[in-house]
Short mmCIF file of C-alpha atoms in Angstrom, two decimals:
data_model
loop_
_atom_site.label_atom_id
_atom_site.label_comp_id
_atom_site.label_asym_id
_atom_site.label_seq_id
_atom_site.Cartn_x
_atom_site.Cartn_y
_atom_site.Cartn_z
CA UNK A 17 91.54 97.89 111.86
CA UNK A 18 93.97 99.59 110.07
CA UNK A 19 94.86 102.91 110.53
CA UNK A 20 94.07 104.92 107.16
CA UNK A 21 94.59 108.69 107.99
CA UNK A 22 92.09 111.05 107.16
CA UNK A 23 90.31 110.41 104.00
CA UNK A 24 90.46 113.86 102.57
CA UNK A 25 93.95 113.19 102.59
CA UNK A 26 93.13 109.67 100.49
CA UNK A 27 90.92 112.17 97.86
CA UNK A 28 93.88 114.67 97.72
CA UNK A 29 96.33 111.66 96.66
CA UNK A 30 93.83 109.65 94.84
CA UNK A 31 93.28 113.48 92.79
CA UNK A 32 96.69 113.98 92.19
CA UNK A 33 97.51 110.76 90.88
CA UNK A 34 95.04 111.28 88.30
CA UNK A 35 96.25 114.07 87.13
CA UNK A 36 99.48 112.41 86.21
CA UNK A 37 97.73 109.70 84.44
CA UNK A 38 96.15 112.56 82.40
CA UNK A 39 98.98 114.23 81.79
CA UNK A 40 100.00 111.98 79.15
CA UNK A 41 96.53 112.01 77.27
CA UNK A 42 96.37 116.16 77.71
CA UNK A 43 92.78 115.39 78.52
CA UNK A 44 91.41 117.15 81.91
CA UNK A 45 91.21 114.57 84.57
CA UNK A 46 87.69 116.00 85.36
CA UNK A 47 86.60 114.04 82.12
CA UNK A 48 87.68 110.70 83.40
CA UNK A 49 85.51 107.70 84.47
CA UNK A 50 87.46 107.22 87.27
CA UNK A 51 87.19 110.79 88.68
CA UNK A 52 83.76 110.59 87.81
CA UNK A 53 83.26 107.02 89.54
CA UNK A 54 85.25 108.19 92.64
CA UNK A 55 83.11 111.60 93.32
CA UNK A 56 80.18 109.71 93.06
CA UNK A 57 81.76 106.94 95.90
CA UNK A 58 83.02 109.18 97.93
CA UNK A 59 79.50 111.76 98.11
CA UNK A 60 77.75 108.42 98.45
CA UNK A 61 79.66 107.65 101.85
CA UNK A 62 80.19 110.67 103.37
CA UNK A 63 80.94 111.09 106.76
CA UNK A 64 78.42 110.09 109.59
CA UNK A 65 77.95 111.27 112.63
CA UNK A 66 78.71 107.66 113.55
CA UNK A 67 82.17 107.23 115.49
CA UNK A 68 82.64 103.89 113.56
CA UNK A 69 80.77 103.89 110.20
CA UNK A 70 81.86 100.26 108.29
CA UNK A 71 80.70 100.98 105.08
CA UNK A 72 82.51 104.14 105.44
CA UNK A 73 86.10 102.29 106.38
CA UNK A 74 85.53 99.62 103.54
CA UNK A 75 85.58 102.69 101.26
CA UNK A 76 88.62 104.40 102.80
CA UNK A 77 90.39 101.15 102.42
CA UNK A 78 89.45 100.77 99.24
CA UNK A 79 90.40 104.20 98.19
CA UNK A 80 93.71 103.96 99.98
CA UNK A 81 94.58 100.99 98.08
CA UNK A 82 94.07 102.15 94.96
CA UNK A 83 95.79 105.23 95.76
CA UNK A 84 99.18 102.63 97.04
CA UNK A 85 98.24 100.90 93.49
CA UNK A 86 98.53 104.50 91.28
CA UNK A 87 101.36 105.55 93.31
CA UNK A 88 103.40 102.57 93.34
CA UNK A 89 103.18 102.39 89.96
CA UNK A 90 104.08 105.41 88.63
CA UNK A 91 107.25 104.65 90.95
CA UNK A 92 107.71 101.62 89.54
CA UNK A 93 107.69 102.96 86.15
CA UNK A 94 109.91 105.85 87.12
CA UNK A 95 112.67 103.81 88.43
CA UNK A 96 112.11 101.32 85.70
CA UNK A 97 112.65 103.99 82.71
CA UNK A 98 115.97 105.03 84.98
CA UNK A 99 117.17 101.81 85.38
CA UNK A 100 116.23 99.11 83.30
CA UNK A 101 114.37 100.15 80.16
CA UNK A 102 117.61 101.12 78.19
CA UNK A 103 119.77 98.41 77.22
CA UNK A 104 123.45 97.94 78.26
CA UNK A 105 125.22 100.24 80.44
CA UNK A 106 128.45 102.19 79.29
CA UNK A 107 131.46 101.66 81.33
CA UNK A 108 131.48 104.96 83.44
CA UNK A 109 127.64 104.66 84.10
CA UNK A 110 128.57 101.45 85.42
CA UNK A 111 130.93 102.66 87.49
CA UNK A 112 128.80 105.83 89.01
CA UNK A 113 126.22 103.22 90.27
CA UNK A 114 128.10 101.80 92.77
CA UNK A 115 129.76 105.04 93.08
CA UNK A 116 132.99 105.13 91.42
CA UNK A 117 134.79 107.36 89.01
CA UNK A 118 136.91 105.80 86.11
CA UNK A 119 140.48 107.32 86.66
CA UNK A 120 141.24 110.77 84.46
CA UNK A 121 144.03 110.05 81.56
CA UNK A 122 145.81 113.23 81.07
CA UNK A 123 146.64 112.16 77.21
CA UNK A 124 144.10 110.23 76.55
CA UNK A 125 143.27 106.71 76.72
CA UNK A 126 146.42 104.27 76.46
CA UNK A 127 148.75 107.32 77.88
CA UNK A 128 152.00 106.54 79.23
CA UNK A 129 154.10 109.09 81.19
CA UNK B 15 92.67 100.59 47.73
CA UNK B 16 93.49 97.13 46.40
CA UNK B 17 92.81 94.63 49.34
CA UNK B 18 95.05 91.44 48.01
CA UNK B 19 93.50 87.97 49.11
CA UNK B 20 95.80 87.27 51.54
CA UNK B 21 94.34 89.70 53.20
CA UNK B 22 91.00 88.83 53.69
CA UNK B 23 91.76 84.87 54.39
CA UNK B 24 94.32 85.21 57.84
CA UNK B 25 97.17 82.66 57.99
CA UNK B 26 95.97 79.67 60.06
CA UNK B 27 99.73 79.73 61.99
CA UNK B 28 100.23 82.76 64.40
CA UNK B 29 104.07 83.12 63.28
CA UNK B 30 105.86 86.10 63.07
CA UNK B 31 108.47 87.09 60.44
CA UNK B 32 110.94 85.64 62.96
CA UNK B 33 109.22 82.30 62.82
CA UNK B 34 108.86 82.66 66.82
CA UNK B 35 105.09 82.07 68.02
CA UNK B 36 104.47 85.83 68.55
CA UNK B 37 103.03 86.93 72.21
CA UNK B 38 103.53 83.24 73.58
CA UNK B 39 100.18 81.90 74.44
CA UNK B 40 99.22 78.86 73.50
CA UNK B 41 96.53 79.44 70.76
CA UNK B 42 93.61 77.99 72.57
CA UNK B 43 90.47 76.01 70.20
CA UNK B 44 88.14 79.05 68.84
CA UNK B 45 84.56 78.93 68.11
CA UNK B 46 84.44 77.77 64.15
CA UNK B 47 82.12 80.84 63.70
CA UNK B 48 84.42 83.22 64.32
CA UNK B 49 86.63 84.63 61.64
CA UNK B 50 89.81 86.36 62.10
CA UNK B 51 93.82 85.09 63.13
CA UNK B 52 94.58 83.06 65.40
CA UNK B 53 93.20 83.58 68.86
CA UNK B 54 97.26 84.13 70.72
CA UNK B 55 96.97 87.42 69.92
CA UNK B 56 95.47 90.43 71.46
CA UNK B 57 96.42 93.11 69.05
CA UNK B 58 95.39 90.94 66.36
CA UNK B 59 91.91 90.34 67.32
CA UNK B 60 91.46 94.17 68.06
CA UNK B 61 92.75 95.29 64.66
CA UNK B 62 91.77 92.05 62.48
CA UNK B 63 92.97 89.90 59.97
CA UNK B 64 94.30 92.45 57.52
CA UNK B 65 96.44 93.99 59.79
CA UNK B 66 97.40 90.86 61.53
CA UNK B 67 98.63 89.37 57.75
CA UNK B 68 100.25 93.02 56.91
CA UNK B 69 102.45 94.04 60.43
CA UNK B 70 100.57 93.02 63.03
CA UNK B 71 102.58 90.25 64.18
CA UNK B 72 106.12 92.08 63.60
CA UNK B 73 104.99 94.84 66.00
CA UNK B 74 103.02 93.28 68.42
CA UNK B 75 106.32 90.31 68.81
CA UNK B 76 107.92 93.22 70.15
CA UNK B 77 107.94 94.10 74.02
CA UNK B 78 105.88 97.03 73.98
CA UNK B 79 103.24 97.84 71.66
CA UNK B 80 101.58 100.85 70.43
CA UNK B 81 98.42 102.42 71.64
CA UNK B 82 96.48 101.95 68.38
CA UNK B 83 93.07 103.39 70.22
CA UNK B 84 92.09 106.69 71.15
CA UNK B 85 88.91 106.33 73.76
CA UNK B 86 88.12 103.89 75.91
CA UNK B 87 85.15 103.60 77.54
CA UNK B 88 83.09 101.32 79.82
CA UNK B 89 79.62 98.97 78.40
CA UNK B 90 77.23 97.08 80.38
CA UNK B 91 77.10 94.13 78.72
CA UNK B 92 74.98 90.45 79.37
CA UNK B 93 77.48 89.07 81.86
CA UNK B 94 78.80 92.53 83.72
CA UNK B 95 80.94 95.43 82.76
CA UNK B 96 82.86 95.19 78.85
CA UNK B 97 85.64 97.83 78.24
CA UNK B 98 85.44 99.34 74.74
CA UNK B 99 88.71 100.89 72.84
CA UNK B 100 87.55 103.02 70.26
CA UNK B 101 84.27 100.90 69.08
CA UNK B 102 86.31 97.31 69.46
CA UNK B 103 85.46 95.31 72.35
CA UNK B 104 88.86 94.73 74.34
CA UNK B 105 89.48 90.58 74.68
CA UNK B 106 91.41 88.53 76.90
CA UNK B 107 94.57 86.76 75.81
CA UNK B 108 92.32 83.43 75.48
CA UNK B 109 89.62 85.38 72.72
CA UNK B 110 87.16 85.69 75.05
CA UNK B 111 84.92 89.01 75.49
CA UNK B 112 86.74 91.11 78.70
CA UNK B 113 83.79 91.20 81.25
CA UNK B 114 84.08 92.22 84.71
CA UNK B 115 81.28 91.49 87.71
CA UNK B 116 81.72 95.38 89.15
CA UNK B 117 81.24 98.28 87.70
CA UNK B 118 84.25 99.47 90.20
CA UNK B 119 86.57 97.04 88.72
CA UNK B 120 85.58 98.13 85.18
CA UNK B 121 86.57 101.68 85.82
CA UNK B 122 89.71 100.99 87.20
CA UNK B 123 90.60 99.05 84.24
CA UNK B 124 89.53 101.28 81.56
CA UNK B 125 92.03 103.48 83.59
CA UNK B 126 94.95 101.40 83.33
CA UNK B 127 94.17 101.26 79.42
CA UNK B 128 93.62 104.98 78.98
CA UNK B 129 96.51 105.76 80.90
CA UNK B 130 98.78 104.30 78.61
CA UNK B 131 100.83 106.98 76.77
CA UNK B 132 102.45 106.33 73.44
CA UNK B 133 103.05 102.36 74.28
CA UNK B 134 101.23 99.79 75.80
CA UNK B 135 103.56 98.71 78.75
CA UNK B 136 101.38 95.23 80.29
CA UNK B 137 104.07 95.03 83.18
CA UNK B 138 101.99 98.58 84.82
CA UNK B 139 98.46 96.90 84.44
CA UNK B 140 98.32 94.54 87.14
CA UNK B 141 94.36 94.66 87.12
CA UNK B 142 94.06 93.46 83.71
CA UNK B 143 96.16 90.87 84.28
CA UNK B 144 94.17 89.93 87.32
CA UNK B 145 91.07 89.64 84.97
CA UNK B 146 92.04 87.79 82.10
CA UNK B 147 93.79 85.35 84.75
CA UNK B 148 89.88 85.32 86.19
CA UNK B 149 88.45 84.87 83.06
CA UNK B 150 90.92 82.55 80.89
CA UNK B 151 92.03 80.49 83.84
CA UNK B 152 95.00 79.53 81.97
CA UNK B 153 96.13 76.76 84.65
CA UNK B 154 92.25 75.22 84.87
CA UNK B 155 92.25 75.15 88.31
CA UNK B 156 89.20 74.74 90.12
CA UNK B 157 87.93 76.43 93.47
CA UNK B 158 89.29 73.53 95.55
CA UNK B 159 93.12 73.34 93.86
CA UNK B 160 93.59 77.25 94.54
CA UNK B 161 92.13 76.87 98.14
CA UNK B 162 94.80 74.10 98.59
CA UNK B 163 97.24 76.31 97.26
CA UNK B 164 96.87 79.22 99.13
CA UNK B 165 96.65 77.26 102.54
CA UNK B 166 100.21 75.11 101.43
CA UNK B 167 101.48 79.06 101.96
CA UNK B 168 101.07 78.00 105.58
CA UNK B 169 103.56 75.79 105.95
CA UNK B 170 106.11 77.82 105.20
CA UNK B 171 104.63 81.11 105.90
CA UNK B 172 106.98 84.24 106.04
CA UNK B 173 105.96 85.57 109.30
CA UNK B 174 106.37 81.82 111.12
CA UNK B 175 109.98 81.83 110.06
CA UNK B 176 111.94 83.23 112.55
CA UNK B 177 115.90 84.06 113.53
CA UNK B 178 117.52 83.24 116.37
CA UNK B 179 120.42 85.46 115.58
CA UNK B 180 121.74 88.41 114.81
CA UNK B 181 120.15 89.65 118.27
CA UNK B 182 118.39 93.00 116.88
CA UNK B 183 116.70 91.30 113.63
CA UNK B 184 114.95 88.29 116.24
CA UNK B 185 114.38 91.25 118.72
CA UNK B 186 112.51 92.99 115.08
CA UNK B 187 110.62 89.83 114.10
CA UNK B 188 109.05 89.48 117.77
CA UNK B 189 107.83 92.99 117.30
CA UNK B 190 106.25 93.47 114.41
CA UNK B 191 105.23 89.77 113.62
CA UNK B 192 103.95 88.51 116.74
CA UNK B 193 100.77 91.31 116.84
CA UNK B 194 99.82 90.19 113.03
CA UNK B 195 100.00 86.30 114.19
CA UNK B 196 98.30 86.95 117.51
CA UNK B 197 95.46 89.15 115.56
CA UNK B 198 95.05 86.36 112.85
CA UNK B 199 94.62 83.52 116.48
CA UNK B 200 91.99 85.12 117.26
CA UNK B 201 90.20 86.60 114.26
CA UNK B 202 89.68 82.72 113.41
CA UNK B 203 90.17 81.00 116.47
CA UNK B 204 93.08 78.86 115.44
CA UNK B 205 96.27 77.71 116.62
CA UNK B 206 99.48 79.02 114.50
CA UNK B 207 102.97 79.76 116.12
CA UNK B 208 106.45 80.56 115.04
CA UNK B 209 109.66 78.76 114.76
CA UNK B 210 113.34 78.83 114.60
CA UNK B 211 113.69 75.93 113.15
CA UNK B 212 114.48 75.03 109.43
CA UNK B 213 111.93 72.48 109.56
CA UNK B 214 109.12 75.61 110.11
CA UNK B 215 106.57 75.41 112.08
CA UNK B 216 103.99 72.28 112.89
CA UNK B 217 100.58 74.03 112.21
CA UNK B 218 97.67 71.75 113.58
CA UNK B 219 95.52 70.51 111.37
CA UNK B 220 92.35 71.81 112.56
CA UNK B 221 94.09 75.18 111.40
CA UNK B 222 94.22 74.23 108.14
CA UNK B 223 90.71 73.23 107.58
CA UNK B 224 89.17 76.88 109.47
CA UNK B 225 91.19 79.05 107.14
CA UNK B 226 90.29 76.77 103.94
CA UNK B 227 86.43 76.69 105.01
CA UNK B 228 86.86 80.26 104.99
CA UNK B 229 88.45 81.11 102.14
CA UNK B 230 86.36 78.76 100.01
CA UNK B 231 83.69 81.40 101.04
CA UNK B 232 84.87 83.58 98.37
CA UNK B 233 84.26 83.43 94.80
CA UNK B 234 86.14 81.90 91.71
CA UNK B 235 87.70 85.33 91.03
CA UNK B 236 88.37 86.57 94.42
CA UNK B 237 90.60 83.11 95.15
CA UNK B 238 92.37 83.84 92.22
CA UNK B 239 93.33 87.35 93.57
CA UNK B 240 93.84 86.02 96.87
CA UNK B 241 96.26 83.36 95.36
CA UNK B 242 98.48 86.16 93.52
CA UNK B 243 98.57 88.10 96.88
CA UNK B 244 99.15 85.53 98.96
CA UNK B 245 102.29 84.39 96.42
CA UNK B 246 103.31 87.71 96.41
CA UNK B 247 103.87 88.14 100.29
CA UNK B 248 104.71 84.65 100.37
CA UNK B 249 102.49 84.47 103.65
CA UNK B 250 98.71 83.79 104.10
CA UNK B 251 98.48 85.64 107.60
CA UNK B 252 99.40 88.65 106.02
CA UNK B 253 97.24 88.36 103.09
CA UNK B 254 94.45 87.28 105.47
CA UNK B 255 95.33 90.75 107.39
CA UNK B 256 94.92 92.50 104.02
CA UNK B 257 91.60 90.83 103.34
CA UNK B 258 90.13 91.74 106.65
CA UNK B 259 91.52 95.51 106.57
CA UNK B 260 93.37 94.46 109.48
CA UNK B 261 96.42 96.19 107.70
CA UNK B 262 97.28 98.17 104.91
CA UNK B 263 99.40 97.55 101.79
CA UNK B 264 102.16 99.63 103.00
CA UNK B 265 101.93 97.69 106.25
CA UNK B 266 101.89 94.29 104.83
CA UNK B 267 104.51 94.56 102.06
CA UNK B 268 106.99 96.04 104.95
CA UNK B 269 105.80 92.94 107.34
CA UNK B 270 106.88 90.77 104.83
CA UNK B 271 109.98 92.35 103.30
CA UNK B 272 111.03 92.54 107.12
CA UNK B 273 114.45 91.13 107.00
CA UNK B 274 115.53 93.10 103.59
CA UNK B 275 114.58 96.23 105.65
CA UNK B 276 116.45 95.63 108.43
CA UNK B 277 119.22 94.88 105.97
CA UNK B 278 118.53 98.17 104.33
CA UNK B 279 119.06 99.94 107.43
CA UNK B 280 122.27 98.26 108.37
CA UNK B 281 124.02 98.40 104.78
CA UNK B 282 122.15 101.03 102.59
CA UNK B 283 119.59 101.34 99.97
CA UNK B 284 120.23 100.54 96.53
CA UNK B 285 117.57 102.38 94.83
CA UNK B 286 117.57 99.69 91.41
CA UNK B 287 117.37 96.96 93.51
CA UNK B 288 115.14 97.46 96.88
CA UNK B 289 113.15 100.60 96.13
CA UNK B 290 112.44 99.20 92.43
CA UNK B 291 111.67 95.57 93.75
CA UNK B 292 109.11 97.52 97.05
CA UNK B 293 107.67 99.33 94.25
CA UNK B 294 106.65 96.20 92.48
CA UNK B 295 105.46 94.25 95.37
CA UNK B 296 103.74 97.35 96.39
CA UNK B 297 102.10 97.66 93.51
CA UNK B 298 101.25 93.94 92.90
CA UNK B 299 100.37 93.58 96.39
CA UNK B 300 97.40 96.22 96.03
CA UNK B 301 96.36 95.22 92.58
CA UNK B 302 95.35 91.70 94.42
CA UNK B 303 93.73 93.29 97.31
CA UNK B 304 91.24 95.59 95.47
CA UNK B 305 90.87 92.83 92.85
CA UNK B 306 89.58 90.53 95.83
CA UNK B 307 87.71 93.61 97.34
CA UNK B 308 85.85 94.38 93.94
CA UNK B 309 85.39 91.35 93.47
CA UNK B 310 83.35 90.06 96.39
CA UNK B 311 81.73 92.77 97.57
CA UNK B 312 78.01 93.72 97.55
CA UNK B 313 77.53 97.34 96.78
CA UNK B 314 74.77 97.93 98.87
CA UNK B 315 74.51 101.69 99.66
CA UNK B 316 72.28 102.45 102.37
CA UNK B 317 71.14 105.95 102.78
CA UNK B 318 71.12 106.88 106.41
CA UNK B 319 67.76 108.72 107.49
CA UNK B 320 68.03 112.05 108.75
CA UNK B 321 66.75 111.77 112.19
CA UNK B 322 65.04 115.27 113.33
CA UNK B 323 67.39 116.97 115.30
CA UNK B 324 65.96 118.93 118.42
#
């Protein structure tokens, strides 16, 4: 079985996340269906006293990978917007990708000593 | 207001003002007692035939739409969960009413709609796309054509492919491969293996036939989400991990972006190339498995009894 961590730590993410998805709509995550749907989830399998509780891990592994879904998303979306969402890049963008500098001109473009 | 004729009798052609076919579905046959444009789409059937005649089509040709709804909320409907945006019931690409078997499922995808900001971006809402694949089945494949695709995976599965050189990426593979195959032997009893050789491994046939009895024991929609994961990884062990919570996303994208890693650590991260492109996988890779989760799972919630302590 996998090894999901503690799943406060899953609630904490899976919380935070929301909030950024909220953050857009100004709305308080509180108000969501999905915060809504998860508190009622997670209440409805809280811990046991058992050592190994299955219904419990198909939850956490659930939770978990919706939490690697929100998260890799806004990630994705991130490095999209920074990368790829705005057209052509100009020639010394280019260049500071891989790390270069375009040479300095002291008179300008075209200058000749 | 003046409503001109045009606009209450929609074009029969879906064509934009740049005579392109605008969002690039085929228009499927619709129901004659329907009314509205054309059933290719979406935007069109949510705001109707005026606005599909007066901009629709110029806007919604465009990559990213607008969010033209405010609320969205969830509906139990006849055949499971609908998803409502503002009033208008959301439809897949093929015109057909979005329903969803789980309540679960429904939530998450009223989520990736509400979360939306100013434009719709469809490349972040991997779950929708999931379910109108589900429901449209746009390549009309039945149960026993996806099976067969997913097990083909096996032939030239990622983590059977091995190196024989350079020394430290073989040394890698053996590591963190062997476990997942050895796990997936014995979960099902079968025969797999590994090989250096271009020709891949020779996977006995009884193999074949255990894994596709067992995956025809899911449903329509599960094999479709096991299909898009199993594509994704480009290996059915690891998807099969996934399905049995043998591993984790995390886990299972890294198994089977294995080499690129270890190239990563010898030569560098590009952060528009391999963090974008882990990202993705990432996040298509866990769109499948909770899509196959949700989909084919009985929510059965036992309460325990409290025993009486002392």
């Amino acid at each position: 079985m996998a090894a999901l961590g503690s799943p406060a730590r899953t609630w904490r993410g899976l919380l935070r996340e929301l909030r950024y998805l909220n953050a857009a709509t100004g709305r308080p995550y509180r108000d969501t269906a999905a915060y809504r749907y998860l508190v009622k989830a997670f209440r409805a399998h809280r811990v046991t006293s058992e050592k190994l509780c299955r219904a419990q891990h198909e939850l956490h592994f659930q939770a978990a990978t919706y939490l690697c879904l929100l998260r890799s998303i806004r990630a994705h979306v991130a490095l999209h917007q920074e990368f790829h969402g705005k057209g052509e890049r100009s020639v010394e963008e280019s260049a500071g990708l891989v790390g270069l500098k375009l040479p300095q001109q002291p008179g300008g473009k075209g200058w000749e000593p | 207001m003046v409503v001109s004729q045009s606009f209450r009798s929609p074009p029969t052609s879906c064509l934009s003002g740049s005579g392109r076919n605008c969002a690039g579905w085929p228009p499927p046959s619709r129901p004659p007692d329907r009314q509205g444009p054309p059933a290719a789409c979406l935007t069109c059937h949510l705001r109707g035939p005026r606005w599909h005649a007066e901009v629709g089509h110029l806007r919604a040709a465009g990559p990213e739409r607008k969010r033209f709804y405010q609320n969205v909320s969830i509906a139990q409907g006849e055949g499971g969960f609908e998803i409502n945006l503002d009033h208008r019931k959301l439809r897949t690409p093929g015109a057909k009413i979005f329903t969803v078997p789980s309540e679960a499922l429904a939530v998450a995808v009223a989520t990736e709609w509400d979360s939306q900001q100013d434009t719709i971006r469809p490349y972040t809402m991997h779950l929708t796309t999931l379910c109108n694949t589900a429901l449209d089945n746009p390549t009309q494949r039945d149960k026993d054509q996806l099976i067969r695709a997913a097990v083909k995976f096996l032939d030239t599965d990622t983590i059977c492919y091995r190196v024989e050189e350079p020394e430290a990426l073989a040394e890698l593979q053996r590591r963190e491969w062997d476990p997942v195959a050895e796990w997936a032997e014995r979960r099902y009893s079968v025969e797999i293996g590994s090989s250096t050789s271009i020709l891949g491994p020779s996977i006995p046939a009884r193999t074949r036939e255990v894994l596709a009895s067992h995956l025809a024991s899911y449903s329509m929609w599960a094999l479709q989400g096991i299909e898009f994961v199993v594509t994704q990884l480009k290996s059915i062990v690891l998807t099969l991990g996934l399905l049995d919570r043998h591993l984790t996303v995390e886990q299972a994208v890294l198994l089977s972006r294995l080499e690129e890693e270890y190239q990563i650590q010898k030569w560098g991260s590009i952060e528009w190339a391999h963090d974008y492109e882990r990202q993705e996988l990432r996040a298509r890779t866990a769109a499948g498995t909770l899509f196959v989760h949700l989909c084919s799972e009985s929510t059965t919630v036992k309460h325990k009894l409290l025993q009486a302590s002392g």
